[in-house]
Tab-separated table of C-alpha atoms in Angstrom:
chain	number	residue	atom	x	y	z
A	1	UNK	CA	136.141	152.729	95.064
A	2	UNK	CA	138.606	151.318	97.782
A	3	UNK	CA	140.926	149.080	96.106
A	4	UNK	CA	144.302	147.752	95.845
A	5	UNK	CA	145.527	147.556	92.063
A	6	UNK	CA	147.961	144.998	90.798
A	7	UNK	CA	149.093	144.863	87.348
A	8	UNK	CA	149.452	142.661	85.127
A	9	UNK	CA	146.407	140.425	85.841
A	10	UNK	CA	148.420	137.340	83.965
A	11	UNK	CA	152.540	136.945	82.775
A	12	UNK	CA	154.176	135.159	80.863
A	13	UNK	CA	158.256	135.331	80.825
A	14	UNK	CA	161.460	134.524	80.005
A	15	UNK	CA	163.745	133.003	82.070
A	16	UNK	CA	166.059	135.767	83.149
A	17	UNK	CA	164.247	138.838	81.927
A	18	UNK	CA	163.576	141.621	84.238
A	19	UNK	CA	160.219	142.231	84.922
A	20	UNK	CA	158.003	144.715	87.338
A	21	UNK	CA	154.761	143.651	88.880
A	22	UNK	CA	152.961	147.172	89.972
A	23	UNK	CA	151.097	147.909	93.079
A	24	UNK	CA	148.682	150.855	93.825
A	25	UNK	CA	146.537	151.685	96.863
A	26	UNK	CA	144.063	154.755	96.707
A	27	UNK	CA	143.365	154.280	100.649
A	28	UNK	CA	145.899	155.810	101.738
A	29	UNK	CA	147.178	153.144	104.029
A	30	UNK	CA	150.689	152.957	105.493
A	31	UNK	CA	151.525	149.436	105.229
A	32	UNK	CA	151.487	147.098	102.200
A	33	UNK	CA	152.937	143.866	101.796
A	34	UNK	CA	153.730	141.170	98.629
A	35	UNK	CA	152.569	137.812	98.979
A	36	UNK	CA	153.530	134.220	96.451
A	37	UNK	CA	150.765	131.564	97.001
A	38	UNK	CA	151.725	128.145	95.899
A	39	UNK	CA	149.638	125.274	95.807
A	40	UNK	CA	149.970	123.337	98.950
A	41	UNK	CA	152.047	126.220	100.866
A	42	UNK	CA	149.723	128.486	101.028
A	43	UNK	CA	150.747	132.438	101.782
A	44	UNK	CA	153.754	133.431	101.968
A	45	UNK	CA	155.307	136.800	102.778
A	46	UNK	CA	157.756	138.285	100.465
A	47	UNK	CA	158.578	141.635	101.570
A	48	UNK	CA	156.385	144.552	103.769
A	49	UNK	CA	156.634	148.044	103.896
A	50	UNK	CA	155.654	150.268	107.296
A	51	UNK	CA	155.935	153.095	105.156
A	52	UNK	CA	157.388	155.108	102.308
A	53	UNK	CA	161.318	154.034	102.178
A	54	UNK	CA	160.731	151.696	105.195
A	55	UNK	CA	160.448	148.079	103.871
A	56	UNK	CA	161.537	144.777	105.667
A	57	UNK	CA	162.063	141.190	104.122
A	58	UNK	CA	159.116	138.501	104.643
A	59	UNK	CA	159.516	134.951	104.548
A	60	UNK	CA	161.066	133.811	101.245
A	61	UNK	CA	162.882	137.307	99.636
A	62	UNK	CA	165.055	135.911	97.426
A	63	UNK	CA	165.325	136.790	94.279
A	64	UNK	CA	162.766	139.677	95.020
A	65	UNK	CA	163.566	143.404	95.539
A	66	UNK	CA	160.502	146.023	96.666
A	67	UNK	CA	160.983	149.907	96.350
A	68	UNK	CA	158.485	152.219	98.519
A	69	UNK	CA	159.305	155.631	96.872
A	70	UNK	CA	155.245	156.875	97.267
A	71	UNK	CA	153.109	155.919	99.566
A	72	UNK	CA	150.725	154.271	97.342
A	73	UNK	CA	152.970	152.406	95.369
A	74	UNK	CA	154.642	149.224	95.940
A	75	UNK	CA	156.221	147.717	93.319
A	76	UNK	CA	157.676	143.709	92.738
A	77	UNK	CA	160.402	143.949	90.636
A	78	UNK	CA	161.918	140.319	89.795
A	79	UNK	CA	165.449	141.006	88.473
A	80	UNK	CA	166.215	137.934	86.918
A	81	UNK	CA	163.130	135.380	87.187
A	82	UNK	CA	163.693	131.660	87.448
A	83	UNK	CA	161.002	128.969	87.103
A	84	UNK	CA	160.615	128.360	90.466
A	85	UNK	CA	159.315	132.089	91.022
A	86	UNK	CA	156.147	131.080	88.815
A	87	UNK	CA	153.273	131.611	90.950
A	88	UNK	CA	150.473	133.762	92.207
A	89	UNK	CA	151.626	137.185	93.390
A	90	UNK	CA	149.359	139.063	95.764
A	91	UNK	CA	149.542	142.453	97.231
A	92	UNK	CA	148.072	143.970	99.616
A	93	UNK	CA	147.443	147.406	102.149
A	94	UNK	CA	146.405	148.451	105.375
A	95	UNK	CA	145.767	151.185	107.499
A	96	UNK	CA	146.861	149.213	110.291
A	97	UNK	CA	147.792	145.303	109.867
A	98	UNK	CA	146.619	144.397	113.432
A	99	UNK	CA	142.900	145.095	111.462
A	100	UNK	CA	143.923	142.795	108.465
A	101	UNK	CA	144.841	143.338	105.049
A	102	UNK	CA	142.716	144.689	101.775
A	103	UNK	CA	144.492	142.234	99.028
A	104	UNK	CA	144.402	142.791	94.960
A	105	UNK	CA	143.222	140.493	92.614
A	106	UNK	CA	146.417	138.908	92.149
A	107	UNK	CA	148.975	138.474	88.635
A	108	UNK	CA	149.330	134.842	87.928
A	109	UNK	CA	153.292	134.918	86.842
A	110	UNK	CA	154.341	132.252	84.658
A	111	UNK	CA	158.261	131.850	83.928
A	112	UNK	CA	159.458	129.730	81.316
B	1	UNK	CA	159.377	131.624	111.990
B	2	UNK	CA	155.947	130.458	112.976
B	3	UNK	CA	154.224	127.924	111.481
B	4	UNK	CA	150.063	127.156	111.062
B	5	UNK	CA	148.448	124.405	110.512
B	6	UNK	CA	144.967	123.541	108.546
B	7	UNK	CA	144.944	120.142	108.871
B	8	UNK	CA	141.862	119.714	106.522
B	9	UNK	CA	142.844	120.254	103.439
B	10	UNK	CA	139.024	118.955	101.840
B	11	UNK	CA	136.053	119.905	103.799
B	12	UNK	CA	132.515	119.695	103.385
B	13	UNK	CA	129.074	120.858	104.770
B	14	UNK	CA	125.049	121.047	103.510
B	15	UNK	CA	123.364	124.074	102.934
B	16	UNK	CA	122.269	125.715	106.079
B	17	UNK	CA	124.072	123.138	108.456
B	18	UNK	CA	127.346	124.308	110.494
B	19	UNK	CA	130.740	123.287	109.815
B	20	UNK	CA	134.167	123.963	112.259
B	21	UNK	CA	137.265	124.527	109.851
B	22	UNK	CA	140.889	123.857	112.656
B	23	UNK	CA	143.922	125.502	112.593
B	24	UNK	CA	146.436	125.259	115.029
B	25	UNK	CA	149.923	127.421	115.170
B	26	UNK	CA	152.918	127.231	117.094
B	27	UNK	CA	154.745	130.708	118.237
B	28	UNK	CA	156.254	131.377	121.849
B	29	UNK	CA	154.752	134.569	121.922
B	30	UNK	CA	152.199	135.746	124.328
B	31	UNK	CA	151.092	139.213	121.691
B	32	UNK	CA	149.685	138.465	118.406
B	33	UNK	CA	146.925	138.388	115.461
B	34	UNK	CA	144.562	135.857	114.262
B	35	UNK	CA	142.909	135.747	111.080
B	36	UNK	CA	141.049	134.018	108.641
B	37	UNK	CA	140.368	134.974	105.446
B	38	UNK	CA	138.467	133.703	102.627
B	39	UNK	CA	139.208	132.749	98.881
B	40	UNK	CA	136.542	132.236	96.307
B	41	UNK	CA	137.178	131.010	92.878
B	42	UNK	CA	137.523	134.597	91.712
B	43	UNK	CA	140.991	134.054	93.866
B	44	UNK	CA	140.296	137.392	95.584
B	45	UNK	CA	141.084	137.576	99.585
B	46	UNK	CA	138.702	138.061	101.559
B	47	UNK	CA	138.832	139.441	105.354
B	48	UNK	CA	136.417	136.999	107.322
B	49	UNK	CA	137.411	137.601	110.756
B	50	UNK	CA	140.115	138.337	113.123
B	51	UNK	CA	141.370	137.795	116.559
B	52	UNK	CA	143.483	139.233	119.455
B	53	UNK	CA	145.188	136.505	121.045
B	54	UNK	CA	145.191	139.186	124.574
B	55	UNK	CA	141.180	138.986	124.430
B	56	UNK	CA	139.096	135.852	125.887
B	57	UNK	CA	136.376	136.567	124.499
B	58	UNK	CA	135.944	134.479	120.940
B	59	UNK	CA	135.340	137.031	118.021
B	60	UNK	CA	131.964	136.982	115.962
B	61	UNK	CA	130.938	138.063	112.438
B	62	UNK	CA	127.549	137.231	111.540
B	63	UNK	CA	127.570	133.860	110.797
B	64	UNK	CA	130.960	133.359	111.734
B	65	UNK	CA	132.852	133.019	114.717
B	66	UNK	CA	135.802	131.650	116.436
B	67	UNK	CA	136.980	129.566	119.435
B	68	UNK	CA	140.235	131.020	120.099
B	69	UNK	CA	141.968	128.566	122.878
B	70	UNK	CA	145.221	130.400	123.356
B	71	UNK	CA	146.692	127.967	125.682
B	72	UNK	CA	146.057	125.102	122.975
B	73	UNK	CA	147.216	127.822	120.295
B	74	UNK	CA	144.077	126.133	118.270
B	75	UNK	CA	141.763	129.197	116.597
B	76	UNK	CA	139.043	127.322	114.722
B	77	UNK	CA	136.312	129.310	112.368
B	78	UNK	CA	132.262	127.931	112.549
B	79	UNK	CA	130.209	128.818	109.817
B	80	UNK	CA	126.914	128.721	110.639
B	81	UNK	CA	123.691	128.515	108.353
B	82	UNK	CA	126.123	127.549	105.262
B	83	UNK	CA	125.271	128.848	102.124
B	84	UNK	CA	126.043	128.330	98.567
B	85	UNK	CA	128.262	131.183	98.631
B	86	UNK	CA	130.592	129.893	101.841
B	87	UNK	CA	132.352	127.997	99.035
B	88	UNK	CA	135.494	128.488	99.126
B	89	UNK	CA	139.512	128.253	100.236
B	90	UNK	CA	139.793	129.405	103.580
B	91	UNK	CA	142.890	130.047	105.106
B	92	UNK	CA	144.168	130.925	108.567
B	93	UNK	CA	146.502	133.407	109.419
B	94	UNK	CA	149.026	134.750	111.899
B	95	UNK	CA	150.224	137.906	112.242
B	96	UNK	CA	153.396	138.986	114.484
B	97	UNK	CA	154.243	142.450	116.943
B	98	UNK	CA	156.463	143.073	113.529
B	99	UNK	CA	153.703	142.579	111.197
B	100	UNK	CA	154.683	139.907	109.765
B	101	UNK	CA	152.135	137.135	108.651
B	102	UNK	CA	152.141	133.406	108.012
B	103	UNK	CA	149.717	131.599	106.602
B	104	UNK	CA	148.291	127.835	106.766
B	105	UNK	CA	147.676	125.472	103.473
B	106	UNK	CA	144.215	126.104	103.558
B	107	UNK	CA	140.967	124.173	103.796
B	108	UNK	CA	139.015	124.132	100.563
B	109	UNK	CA	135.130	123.740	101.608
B	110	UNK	CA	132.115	122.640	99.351
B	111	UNK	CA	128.846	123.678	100.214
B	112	UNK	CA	126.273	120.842	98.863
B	113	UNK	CA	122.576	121.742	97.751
């Protein structure tokens, strides 16, 4: 089945403590991109990759980093997670963006 | 950056009647993507439909379709024959020559029996 994987489904953390969100594609698409949805604000773009070791900043970054060693892989990595990075973290591929984007199911992150 | 608007946060519609959801955006390009996707209570993302902004001619899914005014940057969604399952979030989307994408606030609908 066509999917986009993201793992964990739920997290709860530390203040501070490094933690990886994983993203996995089996489409073969080019382009994936990490999303934060907060209530009220809706969508909003974190970082986006073209393709592997091509990746560009979104709309709110900071305190993010992205890697894009494999094609299908594109993992969050939160270096040192605040509070105000709890949220709901989607990611999401496509073959090409100008046909829309196939999303995961999403990891509620929780930072305490 | 661009911004897009859903200015209904709350809407609502009866079982097989039609219902218009706005959105409006602001961007000084003439090149660019419009979507709208869809978000049940299982929080997945769903694809409804999308838009060209260089094509006149208002996209159609089934029981969905647009009306794309590009000189009014307004790109509203009708849902037509509402059903029990049309429930949802749905928000509207913008997408750049870059690829990048902003999204509205979303419009939460409820379909009543």
């Amino acid at each position: 089945e066509a999917q986009v994987t993201q793992n964990p489904r739920y997290l709860i953390t530390v203040t501070g403590k490094k933690l990886t969100v994983t993203c996995s594609q089996n489409m073969n698409h080019e382009y994936m991109s990490w999303y934060r949805q907060d209530p009220g604000l809706g969508l909003r773009q974190i970082y986006y990759s073209m393709n592997v070791e091509v990746t560009d900043k979104g709309d709110v970054p900071e305190g993010y980093k992205v890697s894009r060693k494999e094609k299908r892989n594109f993992p969050l990595i939160l270096e040192s997670p605040s509070p105000n990075q709890t949220s709901l973290y989607f990611c999401a591929s496509s073959l090409n963006p100008l046909d829309g984007y196939t999303f995961g199911s999403g990891t509620r992150l929780t930072v305490v | 950056a661009q911004t897009v608007t859903q200015s209904q946060p709350e809407m609502s519609v009866q079982e097989a009647e039609t219902v218009t959801l706005s959105c409006t955006y602001d961007t000084s390009e003439s090149d660019y993507y419009l979507f709208w996707y869809k978000q049940p209570p299982s929080r997945q993302m769903i694809l409804v439909i999308r838009q060209e902004a260089y094509k006149q001619q208002n996209a159609t899914e089934n029981r969905f379709s647009v009306n794309f005014q590009k000189a009014a940057k307004s790109f509203s969604l009708k849902i037509s024959d509402s059903q029990l399952g049309d429930a949802a979030m749905y928000f509207c989307a913008y997408e750049d020559t870059g690829n990048q994408f902003y999204f509205g606030t979303g419009t939460s609908l409820t379909v009543i029996p």
